[in-house]
Amino acid sequence: MKEFLISLCFGIREIPKKHLALFEQIKSCGAIDKSYSKGFRLAKQFIIAQAHITNHGVFLTNIAYPKQKDMRLKHRSKYLRDQDLALVLVATKYPKIIKILSSDKHNHPRLIYLEKKKGKIIGISLKNQDTITLPFSQKSLLELPKYCVLSYDKDRILDIFGSLLDPQVDEAISLYLGGRESHFSKDALNLAQSFGEEVDSSLYPHRRDLRGLDFVSIDPNDAKDFDDVIFWDQQNSTLYIGIADVSEYVTPNTALDLEAKNRCFSLYFPHICHPMLPSALSENLCSLKKNQTKLAMVWEITLHKRTKLPLRAKLFEALITPKQNLSYEEVDLFLQDSKNSKKNHPKVYPFAWLKNLALVTQRLKSHRLKFGFDFYSEEIKQHLDSSQMLSHITIQTPTLAHSLIEECMLLANISSAQMLRDNLNSEGIYRVHNEPTKDRIHALFVRLSELGFTIPKGKLHAQIQAIQALAKPTAKEIDKLIIKAQQEAHYAYHAEKHFGLGFDAYTHFTSPIRRYSDILAHRLLKLLLQTSNAKTQKQLHFVLESIQAIIPILNEKERQIAKIEMDFKDRKYARLAYANKGLIVEISIIDERYPILATITSEILFGARVYVESSTELEVNQTYKASIIDANIASGKIWTQIIS
C-alpha cells in the first residue's frame, strides 16, 4: 500500500486492481491532478503523510520526500493513530488531514515482560518501559515463567518468547520491536526450493561461458552468502568481477520479491544472520560456492597497463565456476609472505595473481583519494557464548585484503552507475552522499580550532585531507569528528555526486543476496543489455516506476536495520554490565549535553554506550574513569558515574 501511494505522488501509468478502491477514495477528495497526461498523479496541494504521535504533539512525514522537515499537526483527529497514513492538504496555513487512508482500528500488539509489584503481576512495555495493567487474571499470569516476555492484543496472548532473565530472548525482543519478520511465507519458501540445488547450464545458452576463469571469493571466515568473486588476468591487464545473479530468481511481484521488498536488507546479529532471502537461495543456489556452476553478472574491466586506470568496461550475463572461497585472514597471510610457498598457503597459492592485484588496487585507491576520502574505520564485533551472553569483544580494522576487495567492488559499482546514468538520462537507483552543509562545516572547523588545528584555505576536500595529515597521532578521534559533520548516504532516483568516495555517480551492484537495491540495479542493467524495442522500453518504464516508489522505503528500512542491530548489541552490553555493577571502566565522552553520553573504551564492555552522571563539566572526546552504577536489561541502558 505504501509503495503504491508513493508511486501516486510521483505519477503512475496504471492503477493496480488491488488498489482501485483506495485510489477512488483519494480521487473523491479531489486530490488527483487532472492536468497530468501520463496517467495518474497526486495534485500538488496534497501529500501522503505518515503520522508520528509523540508527547510533544503529532508530526507528519511526507512519505514521498521523507528527508523534508516534518510538519506539526495543529488539530489532531480523534481517529488518528500512530503510524497511520493520511491524505493531507498542505495548501493552507496549517496542514489539514483530509482522509485517513490506513488505520488499525484495533490496538497494536504490545511486547511486554511481567513483573510483580506490591503483590500484583503487571506488564512493563519493552518499547518505552510504561507500566500496563493487564486484562488477564492473576491466576493465569502466575502460571507463566518469572519475568515472562510476551506479546498480546486486547485480551489475547499472541506469543510467549521466554523469560527476560534468559539472554536468548534478546533476539526475539530486538526483532519484534524493530518490526522484522523472522520467517518467510510458505509460498516464498516453495518458490525458492523449486529452482533446485544446482544450475543447469544447458538452460542458459545465451550466457557468456566464463567457467574456465579462476574466480575466487574473499570474505570473513564465517561467511555463508558469497555475493562476489574476482579474477585478475595480469597478462591482459583485465579485471573480472562476478556478482551473484539473484534477479534471475527473484523476479518482480513474485512471492520471493515481496519477501525481499518487505525486508530490503539482510540483518546481522553477532551469532546469526536473518537473511533477506530464504537460505535455499542466499546460502545455496545464489551463493558463489567453489566448484559449483553459478549464474553471475560479470564486469570485464580493462585497465591501462601503466596508470592502472580503467580504459573500458563490459557487462555480461555469464556462467562461472568459482575455484575457491578464501578468507581475509588467509589472503592477508599470503600477501605478507615474501616466500609464497605452497606449503604455507595451500588454498591461496594457486592464485598468485592476487599479489599483483593487491598492488594494482593500491594504485586505484591512491587515484581515488584525489577526489574522495579515507577515514579511519573499525568494527567492534561481539562474541557470544553458548547461553548467548557476551563473552568477549574483538576490534577489526581494514587490512590489505579488505582494501583489495573494496577497490574491486567500487569499480563494479562505478561502472554500473555510469551505465545507468548514460542510458537512462541519470534516472535509476543510485547511492548518494551529499556534501556537508555549511553550518556543519562551520561547526566542525570551530571545534577543530578549539583543539589547536589551523584550518587551511582552499576547497573542502583539500582542507579535510590537510587536517587528516596533521592529525596522525589522534587520527581516530579527528576522523570521527569529520564523519559526524557529514550527512548520511542514501538511495536516490537521480544520479548525484558521492561526496565521501568522490564519484560523480555511484550505485550498489555487488551485494544482491543481502540488499534489495542491488537486485533493482541488476534488473535495469539486464534490460539495458537487451536489444532496445517497444517491449524492453515498456519493461524499463515499469522497473523505473517501481524503483522511484521503493527508494523512500529502502532508506527507511536501512535506518530500521541499523536500529535493530544496535538494539541487540545494547542488550548484550547491558546484561554484562548488570553482572558487573561497581566495575571501574574508562569512558570517552560523545555528547557533553544532558543526558551525558559516552562509550566504554576498556575491558570486555568496549564500545558500550552509557549514560554518565557527573558533578563537574566534561569534555567531548576526553577520557575519564567511571563506575558502572546500574544497567537495565529490559531497555538495554547502562548508567555510570565519574570517579576521576
XYZ file of C-alpha atoms in Angstrom:
644
model
C 0.000 0.000 0.000
C 2.719 2.467 0.968
C 4.642 1.741 -2.218
C 1.528 2.423 -4.330
C 0.870 5.716 -2.526
C 4.470 6.853 -3.131
C 4.077 5.917 -6.828
C 0.941 8.025 -6.971
C 2.858 11.011 -5.588
C 5.370 10.803 -8.464
C 2.909 9.702 -11.160
C 1.772 6.226 -12.142
C 0.678 4.923 -15.546
C -1.935 2.435 -14.368
C -3.777 1.774 -11.111
C -3.297 -1.819 -9.886
C -6.610 -3.610 -9.321
C -5.869 -4.261 -5.650
C -5.537 -0.505 -5.054
C -8.539 0.702 -7.101
C -10.758 1.228 -4.043
C -8.029 3.230 -2.296
C -7.466 5.323 -5.432
C -11.199 6.099 -5.663
C -11.161 7.333 -2.055
C -8.335 9.744 -2.883
C -9.995 10.788 -6.149
C -13.292 11.523 -4.354
C -11.400 14.078 -2.227
C -10.384 15.987 -5.365
C -6.736 15.088 -4.809
C -5.838 13.806 -8.291
C -4.043 16.117 -10.734
C -6.356 16.427 -13.774
C -3.646 18.075 -15.883
C -1.294 15.075 -15.680
C -1.423 13.351 -19.105
C 0.824 10.322 -18.491
C -1.529 8.538 -16.106
C -2.457 9.458 -12.569
C -0.714 11.712 -10.072
C -1.483 13.326 -6.737
C -2.341 17.019 -7.019
C 0.389 19.416 -5.852
C -1.637 20.837 -2.962
C -1.795 17.403 -1.320
C 0.715 14.979 0.163
C 0.508 11.484 1.621
C 1.932 11.592 5.138
C 2.662 9.170 7.957
C 1.639 10.257 11.434
C 4.015 10.148 14.389
C 2.271 10.718 17.712
C 4.648 11.834 20.470
C 4.453 13.528 23.865
C 5.283 16.794 22.071
C 2.472 16.590 19.536
C 1.531 14.961 16.226
C 4.040 15.204 13.366
C 3.510 14.328 9.707
C 6.237 12.878 7.454
C 5.860 13.203 3.688
C 6.328 9.577 2.572
C 7.494 10.591 -0.913
C 10.100 13.031 0.451
C 10.911 11.814 3.978
C 14.039 13.993 4.213
C 11.853 17.093 4.241
C 11.179 18.606 7.649
C 8.215 17.023 9.434
C 5.071 19.139 9.722
C 3.319 19.608 13.029
C -0.425 18.965 13.050
C -2.351 21.708 14.826
C -5.647 19.856 15.239
C -5.484 16.098 15.804
C -8.319 13.856 14.668
C -9.553 11.552 17.419
C -9.431 8.695 14.905
C -5.757 9.216 14.006
C -3.326 6.657 15.380
C 0.456 6.482 15.441
C 1.962 5.397 12.074
C -1.316 5.924 10.161
C -1.092 7.068 6.536
C -3.255 10.040 5.619
C -4.136 12.325 2.721
C -3.068 15.812 3.830
C -3.913 19.197 2.364
C -0.837 21.450 2.531
C -2.108 24.443 0.546
C -3.439 26.030 3.743
C -1.662 27.823 6.598
C -1.572 24.623 8.635
C -1.581 21.067 7.264
C -5.030 19.513 7.380
C -5.846 15.801 7.319
C -8.483 15.190 4.639
C -8.726 11.419 4.932
C -7.067 8.670 6.961
C -6.023 6.052 4.409
C -4.773 3.302 6.703
C -5.696 2.827 10.316
C -5.562 -0.177 12.588
C -8.876 0.088 14.389
C -7.655 -2.380 16.974
C -4.826 -1.881 19.424
C -1.412 -2.773 18.048
C 0.052 -5.909 19.645
C 2.277 -4.978 22.584
C 5.509 -6.588 23.688
C 5.850 -6.671 27.466
C 7.501 -8.538 30.291
C 5.823 -9.476 33.544
C 6.929 -8.149 36.907
C 5.478 -8.484 40.384
C 4.965 -5.188 42.226
C 3.151 -4.818 45.551
C 1.942 -8.406 45.312
C 0.417 -7.936 41.826
C 1.749 -9.058 38.442
C 1.783 -6.203 35.937
C 3.145 -5.676 32.450
C 6.111 -3.450 31.582
C 6.338 -2.284 27.969
C 9.627 -3.263 26.348
C 9.229 -0.349 23.922
C 9.063 2.512 26.418
C 9.073 0.938 29.929
C 5.479 2.083 30.607
C 3.531 0.173 33.260
C 0.487 -1.642 31.862
C -2.493 -3.111 33.688
C -3.200 -6.436 32.009
C -6.636 -7.845 31.045
C -5.683 -11.307 32.357
C -6.378 -12.945 35.694
C -3.588 -13.023 38.268
C -4.032 -16.799 38.490
C -3.262 -17.269 34.777
C -0.290 -14.880 34.959
C 1.198 -16.814 37.882
C 1.425 -19.892 35.647
C 3.819 -18.092 33.286
C 7.621 -18.008 33.780
C 9.103 -15.311 36.009
C 9.695 -12.086 34.075
C 7.934 -13.687 31.099
C 8.248 -11.837 27.773
C 5.060 -11.971 25.708
C 3.050 -10.158 23.079
C -0.673 -9.567 23.436
C -3.522 -7.876 21.619
C -6.541 -6.673 23.586
C -7.486 -9.708 25.720
C -5.434 -12.393 23.954
C -1.820 -13.534 24.413
C -0.267 -13.953 20.962
C 3.230 -15.290 21.679
C 5.368 -16.237 24.654
C 9.079 -15.678 23.986
C 10.642 -16.813 27.277
C 11.975 -15.107 30.379
C 13.705 -11.735 30.391
C 16.340 -13.398 32.592
C 17.327 -15.653 29.664
C 19.858 -13.983 27.291
C 18.407 -15.967 24.391
C 15.241 -13.856 24.491
C 17.139 -10.728 23.315
C 16.975 -11.792 19.674
C 13.182 -12.084 19.710
C 12.822 -8.744 21.522
C 15.021 -6.816 19.065
C 13.288 -8.351 16.032
C 9.805 -7.691 17.417
C 10.478 -4.086 18.433
C 12.062 -3.405 15.056
C 9.171 -4.950 13.130
C 11.396 -7.517 11.429
C 9.785 -10.746 10.251
C 11.838 -13.780 11.246
C 10.045 -16.298 8.993
C 9.354 -16.479 5.265
C 5.961 -17.254 3.747
C 5.308 -20.794 2.585
C 4.888 -19.537 -0.996
C 8.321 -17.877 -0.910
C 9.999 -20.968 0.555
C 8.359 -23.225 -2.017
C 9.355 -20.931 -4.884
C 12.976 -20.774 -3.658
C 13.166 -24.562 -3.458
C 11.509 -25.031 -6.855
C 14.674 -23.803 -8.629
C 16.572 -26.859 -7.394
C 20.009 -27.021 -5.829
C 22.199 -26.770 -8.942
C 22.372 -24.612 -12.066
C 21.570 -26.448 -15.301
C 23.901 -24.675 -17.721
C 22.009 -26.018 -20.773
C 19.121 -23.684 -19.880
C 21.335 -20.621 -20.430
C 22.876 -20.884 -23.933
C 22.834 -17.066 -24.341
C 25.161 -16.505 -21.381
C 28.876 -15.987 -21.790
C 30.696 -19.072 -20.530
C 33.417 -17.930 -18.106
C 33.669 -21.178 -16.162
C 37.297 -21.546 -17.175
C 38.408 -18.412 -15.317
C 39.920 -18.815 -11.839
C 37.383 -16.770 -9.885
C 37.818 -16.613 -6.100
C 35.826 -15.028 -3.309
C 37.391 -13.264 -0.306
C 35.095 -12.935 2.711
C 35.007 -13.223 6.525
C 35.872 -16.753 7.639
C 32.296 -17.400 8.845
C 30.564 -16.190 5.649
C 27.861 -18.311 4.015
C 26.396 -15.909 1.453
C 29.099 -15.350 -1.153
C 27.921 -12.408 -3.312
C 31.076 -11.629 -5.240
C 34.143 -13.192 -6.858
C 37.132 -11.754 -8.712
C 39.727 -12.831 -11.277
C 42.737 -10.809 -12.438
C 44.113 -11.505 -15.924
C 47.532 -9.971 -15.315
C 48.812 -10.529 -18.841
C 45.931 -8.609 -20.445
C 45.504 -6.194 -17.531
C 41.836 -7.158 -17.269
C 39.810 -7.487 -14.074
C 36.725 -9.701 -13.941
C 34.221 -9.034 -11.154
C 31.459 -11.621 -10.844
C 28.308 -10.918 -8.823
C 25.597 -13.462 -7.997
C 22.695 -13.080 -10.437
C 19.915 -13.075 -7.845
C 17.492 -11.212 -10.122
C 17.252 -14.331 -12.301
C 15.332 -15.995 -9.468
C 13.765 -13.002 -7.682
C 11.501 -11.581 -10.383
C 9.023 -8.694 -9.899
C 5.837 -9.260 -7.897
C 6.533 -12.906 -7.052
C 6.374 -14.290 -3.500
C 10.178 -14.045 -3.272
C 10.156 -10.453 -4.498
C 7.512 -9.447 -1.956
C 9.527 -11.012 0.879
C 12.755 -9.349 -0.270
C 10.985 -5.998 -0.673
C 9.483 -6.322 2.804
C 12.957 -6.822 4.326
C 15.151 -4.839 1.869
C 18.338 -5.947 3.678
C 19.801 -8.942 5.450
C 20.145 -8.375 9.184
C 23.259 -9.459 11.067
C 23.468 -10.290 14.759
C 26.795 -11.464 16.230
C 25.671 -15.100 16.259
C 23.238 -15.347 13.333
C 22.140 -13.766 10.058
C 18.479 -13.111 9.311
C 18.706 -13.099 5.509
C 16.720 -11.051 3.033
C 16.100 -14.232 1.030
C 15.423 -17.863 2.053
C 18.559 -19.917 2.695
C 17.803 -22.088 -0.365
C 18.894 -19.038 -2.374
C 21.051 -16.928 -0.041
C 23.286 -19.762 1.177
C 22.967 -22.241 -1.672
C 21.774 -21.631 -5.231
C 22.824 -17.951 -5.438
C 25.860 -18.176 -3.151
C 29.056 -18.359 -5.235
C 30.458 -21.521 -3.682
C 33.630 -23.109 -5.001
C 33.487 -25.742 -7.730
C 29.797 -25.115 -8.464
C 28.394 -23.626 -11.658
C 26.606 -20.372 -10.893
C 24.738 -17.601 -12.686
C 26.519 -14.276 -12.440
C 26.594 -10.738 -13.724
C 30.235 -10.114 -14.687
C 32.048 -6.846 -15.321
C 35.093 -7.189 -17.572
C 37.194 -4.082 -16.893
C 40.398 -3.471 -18.844
C 42.932 -1.262 -17.051
C 45.697 0.865 -18.552
C 48.927 -1.120 -18.170
C 50.877 1.875 -16.890
C 48.394 4.044 -14.950
C 46.095 1.139 -13.942
C 43.067 3.349 -14.592
C 40.001 1.820 -16.332
C 40.062 2.023 -20.127
C 36.837 0.190 -20.983
C 34.230 -1.931 -19.231
C 31.722 -4.512 -20.477
C 28.915 -6.217 -18.589
C 27.861 -9.801 -19.272
C 25.275 -12.286 -18.117
C 27.584 -15.230 -17.505
C 28.117 -18.745 -16.245
C 31.007 -19.088 -13.806
C 32.573 -21.726 -11.560
C 34.414 -20.180 -8.587
C 37.600 -22.091 -7.848
C 37.986 -21.187 -4.154
C 36.317 -19.410 -1.242
C 39.073 -17.622 0.651
C 39.012 -15.686 3.915
C 40.515 -12.248 4.520
C 42.915 -13.810 7.020
C 44.197 -16.377 4.516
C 44.762 -13.767 1.805
C 46.478 -11.337 4.199
C 48.939 -14.002 5.336
C 49.706 -14.801 1.691
C 50.178 -11.141 0.734
C 52.524 -10.556 3.675
C 54.675 -13.635 2.969
C 57.586 -12.904 0.646
C 58.277 -16.614 0.063
C 54.815 -17.513 -1.326
C 55.348 -21.190 -0.545
C 52.672 -23.684 -1.471
C 53.207 -25.446 1.842
C 52.347 -22.354 3.897
C 49.417 -21.221 1.739
C 47.857 -24.280 0.079
C 44.488 -22.614 -0.603
C 45.778 -19.255 -1.839
C 48.959 -20.383 -3.655
C 47.216 -21.322 -6.977
C 46.020 -17.714 -7.231
C 49.375 -15.950 -7.130
C 47.879 -13.158 -9.258
C 46.363 -11.809 -6.018
C 49.770 -10.296 -5.144
C 49.885 -8.279 -8.345
C 46.237 -7.317 -7.986
C 46.931 -6.017 -4.477
C 49.489 -3.600 -5.965
C 47.064 -2.573 -8.706
C 44.235 -1.868 -6.264
C 46.537 0.287 -4.118
C 47.241 2.369 -7.237
C 43.492 2.630 -7.832
C 42.964 3.726 -4.238
C 45.661 6.407 -4.485
C 43.948 7.839 -7.544
C 40.511 7.671 -5.870
C 41.742 9.644 -2.859
C 42.477 12.605 -5.111
C 38.712 13.153 -5.092
C 37.441 11.109 -2.139
C 38.461 10.372 1.441
C 39.967 7.600 3.519
C 38.616 7.660 7.072
C 39.687 5.515 9.994
C 37.229 2.676 10.499
C 36.892 -0.186 12.913
C 34.260 -2.827 13.545
C 33.516 -3.755 17.139
C 32.458 -7.378 16.983
C 30.640 -9.044 19.855
C 31.194 -12.732 20.548
C 28.559 -14.709 22.441
C 28.900 -17.904 24.475
C 26.564 -20.916 24.256
C 23.996 -19.203 26.508
C 24.165 -16.066 24.287
C 25.857 -13.959 26.952
C 28.546 -11.586 25.732
C 31.869 -13.413 26.168
C 34.374 -11.046 24.565
C 34.921 -8.241 22.051
C 37.241 -8.109 19.060
C 38.114 -4.964 17.119
C 38.540 -5.440 13.389
C 40.279 -2.860 11.230
C 40.624 -2.985 7.420
C 43.585 -4.927 6.044
C 45.242 -5.177 2.630
C 42.851 -7.985 1.667
C 39.860 -5.831 2.643
C 41.246 -2.956 0.565
C 41.806 -5.249 -2.440
C 38.180 -6.385 -2.453
C 36.826 -2.906 -1.677
C 38.557 -1.312 -4.681
C 37.339 -4.104 -6.984
C 33.752 -3.693 -5.771
C 33.972 0.086 -6.126
C 34.994 -0.368 -9.765
C 31.965 -2.599 -10.405
C 29.620 -0.163 -8.661
C 31.010 2.850 -10.548
C 30.765 1.031 -13.887
C 27.159 0.092 -13.120
C 26.257 3.657 -12.136
C 27.831 5.064 -15.306
C 25.892 2.587 -17.458
C 22.614 3.548 -15.760
C 23.323 7.285 -15.919
C 24.407 7.302 -19.557
C 21.492 5.193 -20.816
C 18.651 6.346 -18.580
C 19.155 10.107 -18.521
C 20.548 9.910 -14.970
C 17.436 8.064 -13.723
C 17.599 4.697 -11.956
C 18.829 3.805 -8.494
C 21.919 5.495 -7.058
C 23.795 5.771 -3.802
C 24.178 9.455 -2.986
C 26.271 11.181 -0.326
C 25.702 14.934 -0.310
C 28.390 17.401 0.716
C 28.133 18.550 4.361
C 26.032 21.660 4.931
C 27.792 24.992 5.526
C 26.532 25.035 9.117
C 28.030 21.622 9.830
C 31.348 22.520 8.226
C 31.471 25.745 10.249
C 30.771 23.816 13.490
C 33.445 21.242 12.585
C 36.091 23.877 11.886
C 35.254 25.735 15.108
C 35.700 22.516 17.069
C 38.983 21.687 15.297
C 40.246 25.222 16.000
C 39.475 24.702 19.688
C 41.616 21.558 19.534
C 44.539 23.579 18.162
C 44.231 22.971 14.417
C 44.787 25.770 11.922
C 42.216 25.444 9.149
C 43.938 25.840 5.768
C 42.339 27.818 2.968
C 41.167 26.115 -0.183
C 38.496 23.668 -1.327
C 36.791 21.454 1.241
C 38.449 18.243 0.018
C 41.936 19.735 0.352
C 41.082 21.256 3.748
C 39.917 17.927 5.198
C 42.886 15.985 3.823
C 45.291 18.606 5.222
C 43.680 18.303 8.656
C 43.903 14.497 8.457
C 47.622 14.757 7.652
C 48.200 16.953 10.709
C 46.094 14.727 12.970
C 48.007 11.452 12.598
C 48.628 10.998 16.364
C 44.897 11.475 17.015
C 43.598 10.357 13.599
C 40.871 8.139 15.041
C 39.268 10.919 17.108
C 39.602 13.588 14.404
C 38.140 11.305 11.719
C 35.153 10.664 13.993
C 34.542 14.421 14.239
C 34.770 14.793 10.453
C 32.402 11.851 9.857
C 29.935 13.245 12.405
C 29.798 16.519 10.434
C 28.740 14.725 7.261
C 25.294 13.834 6.003
C 24.023 10.264 5.753
C 24.449 8.426 2.477
C 21.113 7.424 0.985
C 19.444 5.947 -2.091
C 18.152 8.317 -4.755
C 16.335 8.107 -8.090
C 18.589 10.616 -9.871
C 22.371 10.422 -10.131
C 24.197 12.813 -7.822
C 27.750 13.040 -6.547
C 29.001 10.774 -3.764
C 30.988 13.170 -1.572
C 32.814 10.596 0.584
C 34.003 8.466 -2.326
C 34.472 11.351 -4.758
C 32.441 9.817 -7.591
C 30.087 11.711 -9.899
C 27.686 8.752 -9.887
C 27.589 5.663 -7.715
C 25.243 2.745 -7.115
C 25.061 -0.542 -5.229
C 25.517 -3.547 -7.536
C 27.750 -6.007 -5.702
C 25.586 -7.442 -2.881
C 22.242 -8.617 -4.312
C 21.964 -11.512 -1.840
C 21.723 -9.088 1.075
C 20.494 -5.787 -0.451
C 17.287 -5.273 -2.431
C 18.714 -2.106 -4.005
C 21.276 -4.227 -5.847
C 18.558 -6.504 -7.265
C 16.812 -3.418 -8.644
C 20.068 -2.207 -10.232
C 20.561 -5.665 -11.804
C 17.061 -5.581 -13.311
C 17.749 -2.275 -15.003
C 21.182 -3.291 -16.253
C 19.900 -6.567 -17.702
C 17.213 -4.691 -19.636
C 19.868 -2.311 -20.975
C 21.861 -5.300 -22.236
C 18.893 -6.413 -24.340
C 18.085 -5.092 -27.805
C 16.023 -1.947 -27.418
C 12.448 -2.364 -28.648
C 8.919 -1.499 -27.559
C 8.805 -4.434 -25.127
C 12.076 -3.615 -23.340
C 11.160 0.084 -23.192
C 7.870 -0.797 -21.532
C 9.696 -3.044 -19.050
C 12.195 -0.264 -18.320
C 9.391 2.195 -17.586
C 7.769 -0.358 -15.271
C 11.001 -1.028 -13.335
C 11.873 2.678 -13.117
C 8.391 3.498 -11.825
C 8.645 0.809 -9.150
C 12.152 1.983 -8.176
C 11.015 5.572 -7.685
C 8.336 4.316 -5.291
C 10.565 1.928 -3.332
C 13.512 4.314 -2.749
C 11.969 6.146 0.265
C 11.118 2.749 1.755
C 14.677 1.500 1.169
C 16.089 4.465 3.086
C 13.615 3.912 5.908
C 14.409 0.182 6.079
C 18.156 0.860 6.128
C 17.760 3.022 9.229
C 15.457 0.416 10.747
C 18.010 -2.383 10.242
C 20.781 -0.318 11.861
C 18.487 0.377 14.814
C 17.641 -3.321 15.301
C 21.283 -4.387 15.164
C 22.264 -1.673 17.652
C 19.360 -2.551 19.961
C 20.564 -6.158 20.134
C 24.145 -5.113 20.900
C 22.930 -2.717 23.610
C 21.018 -5.550 25.282
C 24.104 -7.783 25.339
C 26.211 -4.988 26.819
C 23.523 -4.238 29.435
C 23.372 -7.850 30.616
C 27.118 -7.947 31.171
C 27.125 -4.517 32.809
C 24.347 -5.638 35.163
C 26.510 -8.588 36.219
C 29.462 -6.218 36.757
C 27.927 -3.338 38.698
C 30.659 -1.446 40.516
C 33.270 -2.226 37.839
C 35.640 0.688 37.113
C 35.892 1.424 33.383
C 37.341 4.077 31.105
C 34.831 6.096 29.093
C 35.112 8.597 26.239
C 32.523 11.380 26.113
C 30.374 11.507 22.951
C 27.970 14.290 23.956
C 28.530 16.534 26.976
C 24.951 17.871 26.994
C 22.408 16.371 29.379
C 21.925 13.428 29.433
C 25.689 12.970 29.031
C 26.559 10.116 26.650
C 29.813 8.169 26.388
C 31.297 4.906 25.149
C 33.330 2.490 27.236
C 36.904 2.221 25.957
C 38.238 -0.512 28.229
C 37.793 -4.146 29.107
C 35.123 -6.503 27.800
C 32.480 -3.759 27.540
C 34.494 -1.885 24.895
C 32.115 0.035 22.639
C 29.125 0.044 25.006
C 27.085 3.245 25.007
C 26.442 4.573 28.517
C 24.782 7.464 30.335
C 27.081 9.428 32.630
C 26.441 11.140 35.961
C 28.965 13.791 36.923
C 29.133 16.745 39.299
C 31.652 18.539 37.053
C 31.697 19.595 33.412
C 33.011 17.006 30.936
C 34.617 17.498 27.532
C 33.839 15.685 24.291
C 36.456 13.070 23.238
C 38.127 13.228 26.662
C 38.658 10.015 28.628
C 37.528 9.569 32.245
C 37.297 6.792 34.803
C 33.777 5.844 35.832
C 31.951 3.228 37.850
C 29.050 1.186 36.467
C 26.213 2.035 38.859
C 23.266 0.355 37.118
C 22.063 -1.418 33.986
C 18.548 -2.176 32.771
C 18.230 -5.473 30.913
C 14.758 -4.585 29.634
C 15.816 -1.315 27.971
C 19.463 -2.105 27.244
C 20.617 1.062 29.019
C 23.709 1.422 31.230
C 24.474 4.170 33.770
C 27.908 5.172 35.014
C 29.273 7.735 37.473
C 32.519 9.664 37.086
C 35.056 8.858 39.802
C 38.041 10.810 38.437
